[in-house]
Coordinates of C-alpha atoms and ligand atoms in Angstrom, one line a residue:
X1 CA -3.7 -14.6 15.3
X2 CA -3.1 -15.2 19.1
X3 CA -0.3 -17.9 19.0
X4 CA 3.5 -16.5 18.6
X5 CA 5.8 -17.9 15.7
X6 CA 7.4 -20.2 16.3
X7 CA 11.4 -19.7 16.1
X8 CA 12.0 -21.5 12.7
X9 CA 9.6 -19.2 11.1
X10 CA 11.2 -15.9 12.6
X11 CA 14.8 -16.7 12.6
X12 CA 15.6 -18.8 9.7
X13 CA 15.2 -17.6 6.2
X14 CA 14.1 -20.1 3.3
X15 CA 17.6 -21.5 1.5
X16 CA 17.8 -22.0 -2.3
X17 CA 21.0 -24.8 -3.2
X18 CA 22.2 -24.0 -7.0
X19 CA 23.8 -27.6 -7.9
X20 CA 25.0 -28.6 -11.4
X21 CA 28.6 -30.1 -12.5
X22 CA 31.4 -27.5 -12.7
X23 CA 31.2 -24.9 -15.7
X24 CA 27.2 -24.3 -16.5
X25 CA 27.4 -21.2 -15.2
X26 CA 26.3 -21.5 -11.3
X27 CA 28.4 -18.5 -9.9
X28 CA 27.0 -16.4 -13.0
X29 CA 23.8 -17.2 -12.0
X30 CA 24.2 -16.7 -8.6
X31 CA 26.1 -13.2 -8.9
X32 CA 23.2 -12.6 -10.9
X33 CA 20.9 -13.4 -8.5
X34 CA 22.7 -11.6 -5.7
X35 CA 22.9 -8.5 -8.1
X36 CA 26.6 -7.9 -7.7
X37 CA 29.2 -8.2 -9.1
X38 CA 31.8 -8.6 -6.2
X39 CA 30.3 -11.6 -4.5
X40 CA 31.7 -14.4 -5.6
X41 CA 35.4 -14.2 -7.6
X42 CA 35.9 -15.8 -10.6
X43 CA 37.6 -19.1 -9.2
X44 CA 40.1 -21.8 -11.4
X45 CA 38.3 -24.9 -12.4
X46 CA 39.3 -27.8 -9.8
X47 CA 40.3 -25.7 -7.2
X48 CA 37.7 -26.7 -4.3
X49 CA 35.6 -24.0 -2.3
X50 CA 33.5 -24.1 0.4
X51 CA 30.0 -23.8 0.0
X52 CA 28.8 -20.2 0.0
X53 CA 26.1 -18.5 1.5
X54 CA 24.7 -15.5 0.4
X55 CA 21.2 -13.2 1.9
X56 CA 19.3 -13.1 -1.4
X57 CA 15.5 -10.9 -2.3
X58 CA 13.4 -11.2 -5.3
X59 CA 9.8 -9.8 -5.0
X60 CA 10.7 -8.4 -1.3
X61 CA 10.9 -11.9 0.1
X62 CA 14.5 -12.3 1.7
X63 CA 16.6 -15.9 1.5
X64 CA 19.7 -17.8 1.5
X65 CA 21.3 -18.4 -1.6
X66 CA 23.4 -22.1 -1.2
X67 CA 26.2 -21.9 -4.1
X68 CA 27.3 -26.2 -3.6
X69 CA 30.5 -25.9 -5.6
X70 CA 30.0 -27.8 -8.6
X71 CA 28.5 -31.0 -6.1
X72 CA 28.7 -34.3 -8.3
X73 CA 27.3 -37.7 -7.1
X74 CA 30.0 -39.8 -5.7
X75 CA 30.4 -43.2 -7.1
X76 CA 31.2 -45.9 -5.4
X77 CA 34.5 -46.4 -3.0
X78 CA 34.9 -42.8 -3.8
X79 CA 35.1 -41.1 -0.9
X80 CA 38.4 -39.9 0.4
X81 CA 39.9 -37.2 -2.4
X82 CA 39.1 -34.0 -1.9
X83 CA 36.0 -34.1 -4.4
X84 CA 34.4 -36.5 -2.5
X85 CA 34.8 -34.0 0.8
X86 CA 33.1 -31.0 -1.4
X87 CA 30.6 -33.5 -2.8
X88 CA 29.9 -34.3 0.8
X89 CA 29.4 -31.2 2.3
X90 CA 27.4 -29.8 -0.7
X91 CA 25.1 -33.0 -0.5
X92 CA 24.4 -31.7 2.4
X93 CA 23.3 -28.0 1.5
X94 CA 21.6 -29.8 -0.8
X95 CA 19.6 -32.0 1.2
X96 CA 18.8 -29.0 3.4
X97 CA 17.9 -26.5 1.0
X98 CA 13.9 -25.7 0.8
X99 CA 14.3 -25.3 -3.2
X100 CA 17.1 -26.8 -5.4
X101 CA 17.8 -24.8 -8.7
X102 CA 20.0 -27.4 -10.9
X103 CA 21.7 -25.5 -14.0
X104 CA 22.7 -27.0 -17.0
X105 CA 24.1 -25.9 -19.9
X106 CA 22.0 -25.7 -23.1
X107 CA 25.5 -25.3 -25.2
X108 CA 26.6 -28.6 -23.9
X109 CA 23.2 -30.4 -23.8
X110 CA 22.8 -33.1 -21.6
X111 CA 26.2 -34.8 -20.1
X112 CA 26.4 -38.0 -18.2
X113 CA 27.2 -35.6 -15.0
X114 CA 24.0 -34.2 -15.4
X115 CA 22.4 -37.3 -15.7
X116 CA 24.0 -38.7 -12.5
X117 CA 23.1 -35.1 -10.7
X118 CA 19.3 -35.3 -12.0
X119 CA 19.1 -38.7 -11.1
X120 CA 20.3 -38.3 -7.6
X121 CA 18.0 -34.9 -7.3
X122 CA 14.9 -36.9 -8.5
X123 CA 14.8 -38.9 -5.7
X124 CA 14.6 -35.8 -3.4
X125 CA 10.7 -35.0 -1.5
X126 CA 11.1 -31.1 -1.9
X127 CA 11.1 -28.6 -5.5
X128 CA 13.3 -29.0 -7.8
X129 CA 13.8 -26.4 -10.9
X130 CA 16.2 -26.9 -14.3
X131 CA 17.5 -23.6 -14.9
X132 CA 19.2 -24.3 -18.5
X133 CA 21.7 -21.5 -19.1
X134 CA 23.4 -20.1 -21.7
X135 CA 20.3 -19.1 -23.1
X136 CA 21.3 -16.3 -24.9
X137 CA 19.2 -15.4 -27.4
X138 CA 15.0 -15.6 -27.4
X139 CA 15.2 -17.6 -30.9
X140 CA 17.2 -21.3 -28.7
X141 CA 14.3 -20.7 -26.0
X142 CA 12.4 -23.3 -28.0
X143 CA 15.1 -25.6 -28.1
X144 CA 15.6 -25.7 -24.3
X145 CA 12.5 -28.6 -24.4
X146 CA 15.2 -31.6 -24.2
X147 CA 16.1 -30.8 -21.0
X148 CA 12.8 -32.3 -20.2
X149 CA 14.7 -35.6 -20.2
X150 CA 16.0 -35.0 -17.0
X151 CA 12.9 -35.8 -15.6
X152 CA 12.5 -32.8 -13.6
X153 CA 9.8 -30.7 -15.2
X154 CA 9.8 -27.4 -17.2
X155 CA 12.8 -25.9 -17.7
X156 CA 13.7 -22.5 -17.1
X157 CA 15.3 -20.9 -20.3
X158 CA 18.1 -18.5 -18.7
X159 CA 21.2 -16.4 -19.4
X160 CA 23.2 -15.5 -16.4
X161 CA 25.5 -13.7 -18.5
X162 CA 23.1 -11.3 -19.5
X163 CA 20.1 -11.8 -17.2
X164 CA 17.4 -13.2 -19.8
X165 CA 15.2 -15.3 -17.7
X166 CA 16.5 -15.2 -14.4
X167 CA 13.2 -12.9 -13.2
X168 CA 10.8 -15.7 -14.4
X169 CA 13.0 -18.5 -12.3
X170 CA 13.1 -16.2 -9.4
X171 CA 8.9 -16.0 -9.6
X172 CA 9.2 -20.0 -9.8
X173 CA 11.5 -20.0 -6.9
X174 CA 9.7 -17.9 -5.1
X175 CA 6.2 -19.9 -5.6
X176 CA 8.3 -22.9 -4.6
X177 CA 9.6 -21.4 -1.4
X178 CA 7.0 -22.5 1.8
X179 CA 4.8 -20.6 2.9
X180 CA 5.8 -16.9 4.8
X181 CA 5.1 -16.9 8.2
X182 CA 1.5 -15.2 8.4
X183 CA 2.6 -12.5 10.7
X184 CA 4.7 -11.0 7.8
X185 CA 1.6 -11.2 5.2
X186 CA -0.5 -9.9 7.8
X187 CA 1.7 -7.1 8.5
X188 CA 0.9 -5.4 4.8
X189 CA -1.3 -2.7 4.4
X190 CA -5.0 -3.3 4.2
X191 CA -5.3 -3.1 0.4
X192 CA -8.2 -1.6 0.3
X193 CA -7.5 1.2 3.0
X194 CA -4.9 2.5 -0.3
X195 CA -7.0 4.2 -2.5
X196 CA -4.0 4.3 -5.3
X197 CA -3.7 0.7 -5.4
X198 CA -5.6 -0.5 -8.7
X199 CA -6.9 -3.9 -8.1
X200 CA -7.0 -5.7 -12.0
X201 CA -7.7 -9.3 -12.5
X202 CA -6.6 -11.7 -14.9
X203 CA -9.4 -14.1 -16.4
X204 CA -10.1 -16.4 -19.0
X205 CA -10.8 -20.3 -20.1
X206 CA -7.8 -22.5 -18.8
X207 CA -4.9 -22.3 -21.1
X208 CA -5.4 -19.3 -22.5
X209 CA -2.5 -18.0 -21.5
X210 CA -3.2 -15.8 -17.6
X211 CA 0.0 -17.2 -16.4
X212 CA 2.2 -16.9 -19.1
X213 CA 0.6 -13.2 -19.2
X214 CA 1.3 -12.7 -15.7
X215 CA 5.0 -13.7 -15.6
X216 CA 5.4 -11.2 -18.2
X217 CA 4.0 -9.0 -16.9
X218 CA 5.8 -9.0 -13.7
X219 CA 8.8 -10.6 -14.7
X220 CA 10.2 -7.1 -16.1
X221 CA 9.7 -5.4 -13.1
X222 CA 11.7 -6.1 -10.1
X223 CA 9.3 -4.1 -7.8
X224 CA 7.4 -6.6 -7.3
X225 CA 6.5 -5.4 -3.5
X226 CA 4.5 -8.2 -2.1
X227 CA 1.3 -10.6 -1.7
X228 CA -1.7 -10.0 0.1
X229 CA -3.8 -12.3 1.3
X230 CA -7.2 -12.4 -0.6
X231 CA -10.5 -13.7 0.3
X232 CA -9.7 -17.4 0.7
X233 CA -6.8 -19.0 1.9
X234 CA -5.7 -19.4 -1.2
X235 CA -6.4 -16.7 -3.8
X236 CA -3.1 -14.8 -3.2
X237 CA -2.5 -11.0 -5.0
X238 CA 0.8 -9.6 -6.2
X239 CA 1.8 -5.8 -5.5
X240 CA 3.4 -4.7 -8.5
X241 CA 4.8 -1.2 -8.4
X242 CA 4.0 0.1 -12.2
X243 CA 4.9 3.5 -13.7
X244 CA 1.1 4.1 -13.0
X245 CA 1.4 3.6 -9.5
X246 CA 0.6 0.1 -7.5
X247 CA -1.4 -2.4 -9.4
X248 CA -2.8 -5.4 -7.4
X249 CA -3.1 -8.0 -9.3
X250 CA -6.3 -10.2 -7.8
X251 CA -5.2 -14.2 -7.5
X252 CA -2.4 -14.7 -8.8
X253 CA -1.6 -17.7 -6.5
X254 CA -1.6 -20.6 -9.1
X255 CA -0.2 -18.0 -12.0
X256 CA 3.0 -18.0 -10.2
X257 CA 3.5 -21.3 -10.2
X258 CA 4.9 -22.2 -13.7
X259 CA 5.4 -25.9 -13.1
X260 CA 1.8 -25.8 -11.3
X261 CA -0.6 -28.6 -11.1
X262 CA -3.5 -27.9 -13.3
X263 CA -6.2 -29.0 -11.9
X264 CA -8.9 -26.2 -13.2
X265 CA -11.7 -27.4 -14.9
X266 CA -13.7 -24.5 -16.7
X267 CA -16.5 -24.9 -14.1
X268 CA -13.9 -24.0 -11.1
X269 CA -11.9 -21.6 -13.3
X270 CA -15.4 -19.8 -13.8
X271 CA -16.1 -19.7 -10.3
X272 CA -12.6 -18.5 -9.5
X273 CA -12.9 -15.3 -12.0
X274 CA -15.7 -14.3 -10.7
X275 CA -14.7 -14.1 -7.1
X276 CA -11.6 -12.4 -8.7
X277 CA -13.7 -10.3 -10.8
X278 CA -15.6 -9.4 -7.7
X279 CA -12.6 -8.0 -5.5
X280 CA -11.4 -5.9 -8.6
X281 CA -11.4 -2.6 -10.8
X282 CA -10.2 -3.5 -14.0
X283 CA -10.6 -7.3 -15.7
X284 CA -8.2 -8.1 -17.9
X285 CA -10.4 -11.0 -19.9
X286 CA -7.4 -13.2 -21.9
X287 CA -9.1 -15.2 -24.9
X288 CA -7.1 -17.8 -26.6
X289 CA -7.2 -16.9 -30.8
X290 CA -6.2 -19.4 -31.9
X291 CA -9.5 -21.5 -30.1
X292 CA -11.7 -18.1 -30.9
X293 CA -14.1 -16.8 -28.7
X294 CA -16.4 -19.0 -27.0
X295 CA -19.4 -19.5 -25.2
X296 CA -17.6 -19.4 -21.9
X297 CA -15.6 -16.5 -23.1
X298 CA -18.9 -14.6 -23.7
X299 CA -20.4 -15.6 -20.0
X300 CA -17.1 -14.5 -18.6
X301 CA -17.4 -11.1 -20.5
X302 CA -21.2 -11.0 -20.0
X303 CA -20.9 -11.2 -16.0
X304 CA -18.0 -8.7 -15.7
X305 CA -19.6 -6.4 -17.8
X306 CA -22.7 -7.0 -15.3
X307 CA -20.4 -6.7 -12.0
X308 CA -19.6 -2.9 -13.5
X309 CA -15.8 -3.6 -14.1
X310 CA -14.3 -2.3 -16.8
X311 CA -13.1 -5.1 -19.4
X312 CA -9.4 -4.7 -21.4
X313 CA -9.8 -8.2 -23.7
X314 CA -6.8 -9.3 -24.7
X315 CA -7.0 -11.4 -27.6
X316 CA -3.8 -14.0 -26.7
X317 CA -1.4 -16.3 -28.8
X318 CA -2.0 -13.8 -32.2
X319 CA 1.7 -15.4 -33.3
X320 CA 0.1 -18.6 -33.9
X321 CA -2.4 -17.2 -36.5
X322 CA -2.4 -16.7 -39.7
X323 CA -3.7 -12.8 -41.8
X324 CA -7.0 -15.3 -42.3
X325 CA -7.6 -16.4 -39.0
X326 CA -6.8 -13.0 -37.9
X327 CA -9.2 -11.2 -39.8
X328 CA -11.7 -14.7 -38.7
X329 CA -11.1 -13.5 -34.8
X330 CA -11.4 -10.2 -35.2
X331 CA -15.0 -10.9 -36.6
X332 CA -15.7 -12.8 -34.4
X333 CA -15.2 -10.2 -31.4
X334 CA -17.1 -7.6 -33.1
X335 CA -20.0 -10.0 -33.2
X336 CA -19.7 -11.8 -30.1
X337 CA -18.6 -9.5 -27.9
X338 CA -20.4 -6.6 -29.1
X339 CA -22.3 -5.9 -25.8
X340 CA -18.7 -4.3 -24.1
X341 CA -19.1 -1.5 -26.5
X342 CA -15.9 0.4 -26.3
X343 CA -13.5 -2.2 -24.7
X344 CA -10.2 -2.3 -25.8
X345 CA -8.9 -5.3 -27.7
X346 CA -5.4 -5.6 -27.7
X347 CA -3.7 -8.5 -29.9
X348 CA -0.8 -10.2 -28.3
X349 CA 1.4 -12.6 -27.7
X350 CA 2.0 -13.1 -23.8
X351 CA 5.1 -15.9 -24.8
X352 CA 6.8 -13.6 -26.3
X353 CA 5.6 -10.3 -25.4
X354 CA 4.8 -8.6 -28.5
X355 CA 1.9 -6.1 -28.4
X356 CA 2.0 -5.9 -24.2
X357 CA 3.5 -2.5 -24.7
X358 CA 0.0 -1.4 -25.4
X359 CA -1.4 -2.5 -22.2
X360 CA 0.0 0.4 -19.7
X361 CA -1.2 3.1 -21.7
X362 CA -4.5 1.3 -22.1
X363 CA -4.6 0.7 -18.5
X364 CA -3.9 3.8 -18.1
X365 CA -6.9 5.9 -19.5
X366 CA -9.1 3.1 -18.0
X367 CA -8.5 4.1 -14.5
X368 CA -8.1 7.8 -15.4
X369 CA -11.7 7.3 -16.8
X370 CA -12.4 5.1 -13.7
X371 CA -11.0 7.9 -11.1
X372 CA -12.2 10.4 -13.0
X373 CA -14.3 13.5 -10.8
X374 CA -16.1 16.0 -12.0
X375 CA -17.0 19.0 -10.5
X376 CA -20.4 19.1 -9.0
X377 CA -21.5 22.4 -10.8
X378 CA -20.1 21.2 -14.6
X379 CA -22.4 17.7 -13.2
X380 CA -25.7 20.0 -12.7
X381 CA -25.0 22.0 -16.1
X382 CA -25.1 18.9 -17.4
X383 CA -27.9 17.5 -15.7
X384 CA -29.9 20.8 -16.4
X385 CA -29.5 20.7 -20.5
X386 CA -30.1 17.0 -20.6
X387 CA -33.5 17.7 -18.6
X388 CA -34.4 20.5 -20.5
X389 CA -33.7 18.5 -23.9
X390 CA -35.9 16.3 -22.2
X391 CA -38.1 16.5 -19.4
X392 CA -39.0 13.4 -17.5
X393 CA -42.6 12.0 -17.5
X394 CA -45.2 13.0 -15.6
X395 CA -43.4 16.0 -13.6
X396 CA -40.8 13.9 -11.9
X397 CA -37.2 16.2 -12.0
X398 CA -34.3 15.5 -10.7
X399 CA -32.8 19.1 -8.5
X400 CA -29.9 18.9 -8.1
X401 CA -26.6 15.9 -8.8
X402 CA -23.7 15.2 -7.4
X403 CA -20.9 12.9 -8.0
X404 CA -20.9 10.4 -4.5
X405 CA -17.8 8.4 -5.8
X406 CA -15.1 8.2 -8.7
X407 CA -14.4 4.3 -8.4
X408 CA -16.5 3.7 -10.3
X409 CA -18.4 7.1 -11.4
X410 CA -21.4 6.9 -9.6
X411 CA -23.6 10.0 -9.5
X412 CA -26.3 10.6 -7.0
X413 CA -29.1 11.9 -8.1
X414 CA -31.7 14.0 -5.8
X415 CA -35.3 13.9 -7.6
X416 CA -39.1 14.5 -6.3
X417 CA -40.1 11.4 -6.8
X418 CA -38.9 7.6 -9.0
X419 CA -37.7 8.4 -12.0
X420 CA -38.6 5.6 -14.5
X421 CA -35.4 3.0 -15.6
X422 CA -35.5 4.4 -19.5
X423 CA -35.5 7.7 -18.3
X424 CA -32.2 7.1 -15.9
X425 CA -30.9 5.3 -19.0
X426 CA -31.5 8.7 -21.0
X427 CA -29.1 10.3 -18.0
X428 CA -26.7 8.0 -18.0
X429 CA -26.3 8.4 -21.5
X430 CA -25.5 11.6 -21.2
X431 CA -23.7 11.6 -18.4
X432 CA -21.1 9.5 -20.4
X433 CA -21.0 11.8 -23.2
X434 CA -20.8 14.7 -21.5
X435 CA -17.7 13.5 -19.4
X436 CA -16.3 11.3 -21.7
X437 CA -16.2 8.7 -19.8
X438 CA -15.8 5.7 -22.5
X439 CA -16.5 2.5 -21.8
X440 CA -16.4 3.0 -18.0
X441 CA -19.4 1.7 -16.4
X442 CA -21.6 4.3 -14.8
X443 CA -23.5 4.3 -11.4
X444 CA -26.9 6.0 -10.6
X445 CA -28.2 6.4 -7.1
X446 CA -31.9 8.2 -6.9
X447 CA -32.7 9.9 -3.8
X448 CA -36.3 11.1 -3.2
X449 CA -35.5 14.9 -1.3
X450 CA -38.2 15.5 1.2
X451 CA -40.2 18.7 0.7
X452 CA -40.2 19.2 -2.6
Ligands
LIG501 P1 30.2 -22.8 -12.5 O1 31.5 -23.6 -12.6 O2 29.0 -23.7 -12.8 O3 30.1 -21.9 -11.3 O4 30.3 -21.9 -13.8 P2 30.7 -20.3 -14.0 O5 29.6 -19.4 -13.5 O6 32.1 -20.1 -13.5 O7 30.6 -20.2 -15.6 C1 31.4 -21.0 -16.4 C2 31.6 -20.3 -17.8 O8 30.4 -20.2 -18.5 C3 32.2 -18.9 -17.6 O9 33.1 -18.7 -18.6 C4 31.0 -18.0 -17.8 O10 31.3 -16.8 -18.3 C5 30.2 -18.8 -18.8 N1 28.7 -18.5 -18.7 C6 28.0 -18.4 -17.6 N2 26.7 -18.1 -17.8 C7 26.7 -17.9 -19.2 C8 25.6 -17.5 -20.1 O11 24.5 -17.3 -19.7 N3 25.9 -17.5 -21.4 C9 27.2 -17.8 -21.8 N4 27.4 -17.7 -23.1 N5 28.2 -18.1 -21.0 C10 28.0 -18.2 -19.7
LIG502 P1 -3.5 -20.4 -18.3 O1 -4.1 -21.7 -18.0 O2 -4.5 -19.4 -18.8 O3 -2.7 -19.8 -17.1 O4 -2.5 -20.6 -19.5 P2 -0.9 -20.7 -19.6 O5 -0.3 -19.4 -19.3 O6 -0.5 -21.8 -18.7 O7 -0.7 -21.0 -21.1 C1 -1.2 -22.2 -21.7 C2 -0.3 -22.6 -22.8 O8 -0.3 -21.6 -23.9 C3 1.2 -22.7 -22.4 O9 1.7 -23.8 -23.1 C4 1.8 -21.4 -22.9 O10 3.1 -21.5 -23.2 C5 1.0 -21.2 -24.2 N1 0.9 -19.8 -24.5 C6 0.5 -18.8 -23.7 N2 0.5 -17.6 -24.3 C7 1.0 -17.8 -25.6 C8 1.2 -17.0 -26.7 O11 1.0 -15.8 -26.8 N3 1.7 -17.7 -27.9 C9 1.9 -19.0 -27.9 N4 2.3 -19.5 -29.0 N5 1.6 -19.8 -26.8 C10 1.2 -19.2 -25.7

């Protein structure tokens, strides 16, 4: 890109205004946010404060953190106390801010000064978020939904006391922010260049659950290093540094948008996961079990099993079934689904993350598998007994094998003359056994060797 930034984008960093009446639990939140303790003291209520500013990062994306002091709408006539200063000079952090987080408190439910602070914020062009705190235990998180009064969209279930939830609003927040300057996204390593980085997509019928999946899989992990640009303008990937090393997780532009606009029709969503498919390693194919495995769910599978990438299906929203409908689905895979062989199936729930302890390990003998290299003279042994056990037709041999590439394994194969499809089936086969290789797709390049 020839033209230069231009000074907005280098020099000022994206703000984030926390508003909400006094007590909800703003400086928790934004101590929390900051990750110290120290950064804002514990203050008296009433006592006025200026507005603080604090240099924030989730996801290595730096910003401004606005605290607004407790900023109420002023009614009318009401403008010479003290409050009315505050209110003021919050209104205008407010105003400024690129993203607005308003907090409420789910103790307290909805107050009048919440009302009067939604209602004002309503009326504003840019994001706004409803962080609802005091969350503190998983089992209220369904009870947060009458927040949804406040006309504002989803809320966020948090505890800024103990930290529950504040990784998920950060992702919204962050997917809210406006776009980084490109020179920054540019700046990343070329993903491909890093042959440890893991490319694994996330697929599956709309509202299957990828998002939900996705948050939770990232929202754990504050590593989150940062997004490359895919293919289009649009299909964004997420760095996450794992225990297994870097996984780059292919698309995930509208997955970390909670509050997004969905707009995907099966058609486009089928388009989109095979692009995503395509620029992958591993596909993690999400089927909804409680809708069971359908025809699109099969042509999904079908063409990623086609496209050689290894499938992990995880069969999503298994809290909402019942032992019947449970022992239904898993029918139903066998028979459905049968063509992926040896593909794990994992049963899980991505809302409330029961059973995703399985995925890392299972990840993690699929790329072992994947990256897997065998040594060329254990290849050839194996080569020779298979070819002994049974010789090809009509004198054709193959000399002499060596493994070209690990990603996936692909052998290549040196041979006298075409070997017929059945026969390189026969190989593959083996090949497979031999190395143990699973349900890892195999690749099998003939070359005709001159002179023999
Ligand atoms: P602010 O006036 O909106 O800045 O609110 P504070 O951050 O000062 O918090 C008000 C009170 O709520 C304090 O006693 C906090 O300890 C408490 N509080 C904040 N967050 C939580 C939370 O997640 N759970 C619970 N139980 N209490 C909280
Ligand atoms: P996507 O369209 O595939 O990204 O699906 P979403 O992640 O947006 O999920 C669709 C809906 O299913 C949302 O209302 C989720 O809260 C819900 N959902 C996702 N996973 C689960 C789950 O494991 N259990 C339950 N009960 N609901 C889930």
């Amino acid at each position: 890109m020839a033209e230069a930034p231009t000074p907005s984008h280098s020099s000022r960093l994206p703000t984030v205004a926390i508003v909400g009446r006094p007590n909800v639990g703003k400086s928790t939140l934004m101590n929390r946010i900051l990750g110290r303790r120290e950064a804002i003291v514990a203050e008296q209520p009433g006592v006025t404060r200026d507005r603080k500013e604090m240099p924030a990062s989730w996801q290595g994306r730096e910003f401004t953190v606005v605290d607004t002091g407790g900023w109420l709408p002023q009614g009318p006539g009401d403008n010479s106390s003290m409050d009315a200063k505050v209110s003021a000079q919050s209104e205008k952090s407010m105003e400024d801010a690129d993203v607005v987080v308003m907090v409420v408190d789910f103790q307290a439910g909805i107050t009048g000064d919440d009302e009067g602070v939604a209602g004002r914020l309503r009326g504003r062009a840019g994001p706004v978020l409803v962080a609802v705190n005091k969350v503190d235990d998983e089992a209220h998180e369904n009870l947060i939904w009458e927040f949804i009064r406040l006309g504002l969209g989803d809320p966020f279930p948090v505890s800024a006391l103990h930290g529950r939830g504040v990784g998920d609003l950060l992702d919204a927040v962050m997917a809210s922010l406006p776009e980084e300057p490109a020179e920054r996204l540019e700046a990343g390593a070329d993903p491909d260049s890093d042959a440890a980085t893991v490319s694994v997509s996330i697929v599956g019928r709309p509202n299957a659950g990828k998002s939900t999946l996705f948050n939770r899989l990232i929202g754990d992990d504050r590593s989150v290093v940062h997004d490359q640009p895919g293919t289009t303008r649009d299909a964004i990937d997420t760095v996450v540094n794992t225990e297994l090393g870097p996984i780059r997780f292919v698309d995930t532009a509208g997955m970390r948008r909670r509050a997004r606009i969905d707009q995907a029709t099966e058609y486009y969503s089928l388009l989109r996961a095979l692009a995503a498919v395509d620029r992958s390693d591993i596909a993690l194919l999400v089927i909804d079990a409680t809708v069971g495995v359908t025809h699109q769910d099969q042509r999904l599978a079908e063409r990623i099993d086609g496209a050689g990438c290894p499938i992990v299906v995880l069969l999503n929203k298994w809290d909402l079934l019942d032992t019947e409908a449970r022992e239904a689905i898993s029918l139903d895979i066998d028979h459905r689904l049968h063509f992926l062989g040896e593909a794990a199936v994992i049963r899980v729930s991505a809302l409330s993350g029961k059973g995703l302890n399985r995925l890392l390990p299972e990840l993690r003998g699929v790329i072992a598998e994947y990256r897997r290299r065998i040594p060329t003279q254990v290849v050839n042994r194996v080569l020779r007994d298979a070819q002994a056990a049974h010789p090809a037709p009509d004198g054709a041999r193959v000399l002499y094998a060596t493994q070209g590439a690990a990603d996936p394994p692909t052998f290549t194969l040196f041979a006298n003359r075409i070997l017929p499809r059945t026969y390189l089936r026969y190989l593959e086969r083996r090949f497979r056994e031999a190395f143990d290789l699973g349900s890892v797709p195999v690749k099998l390049r003939v070359r005709r060797r001159s002179g023999e």
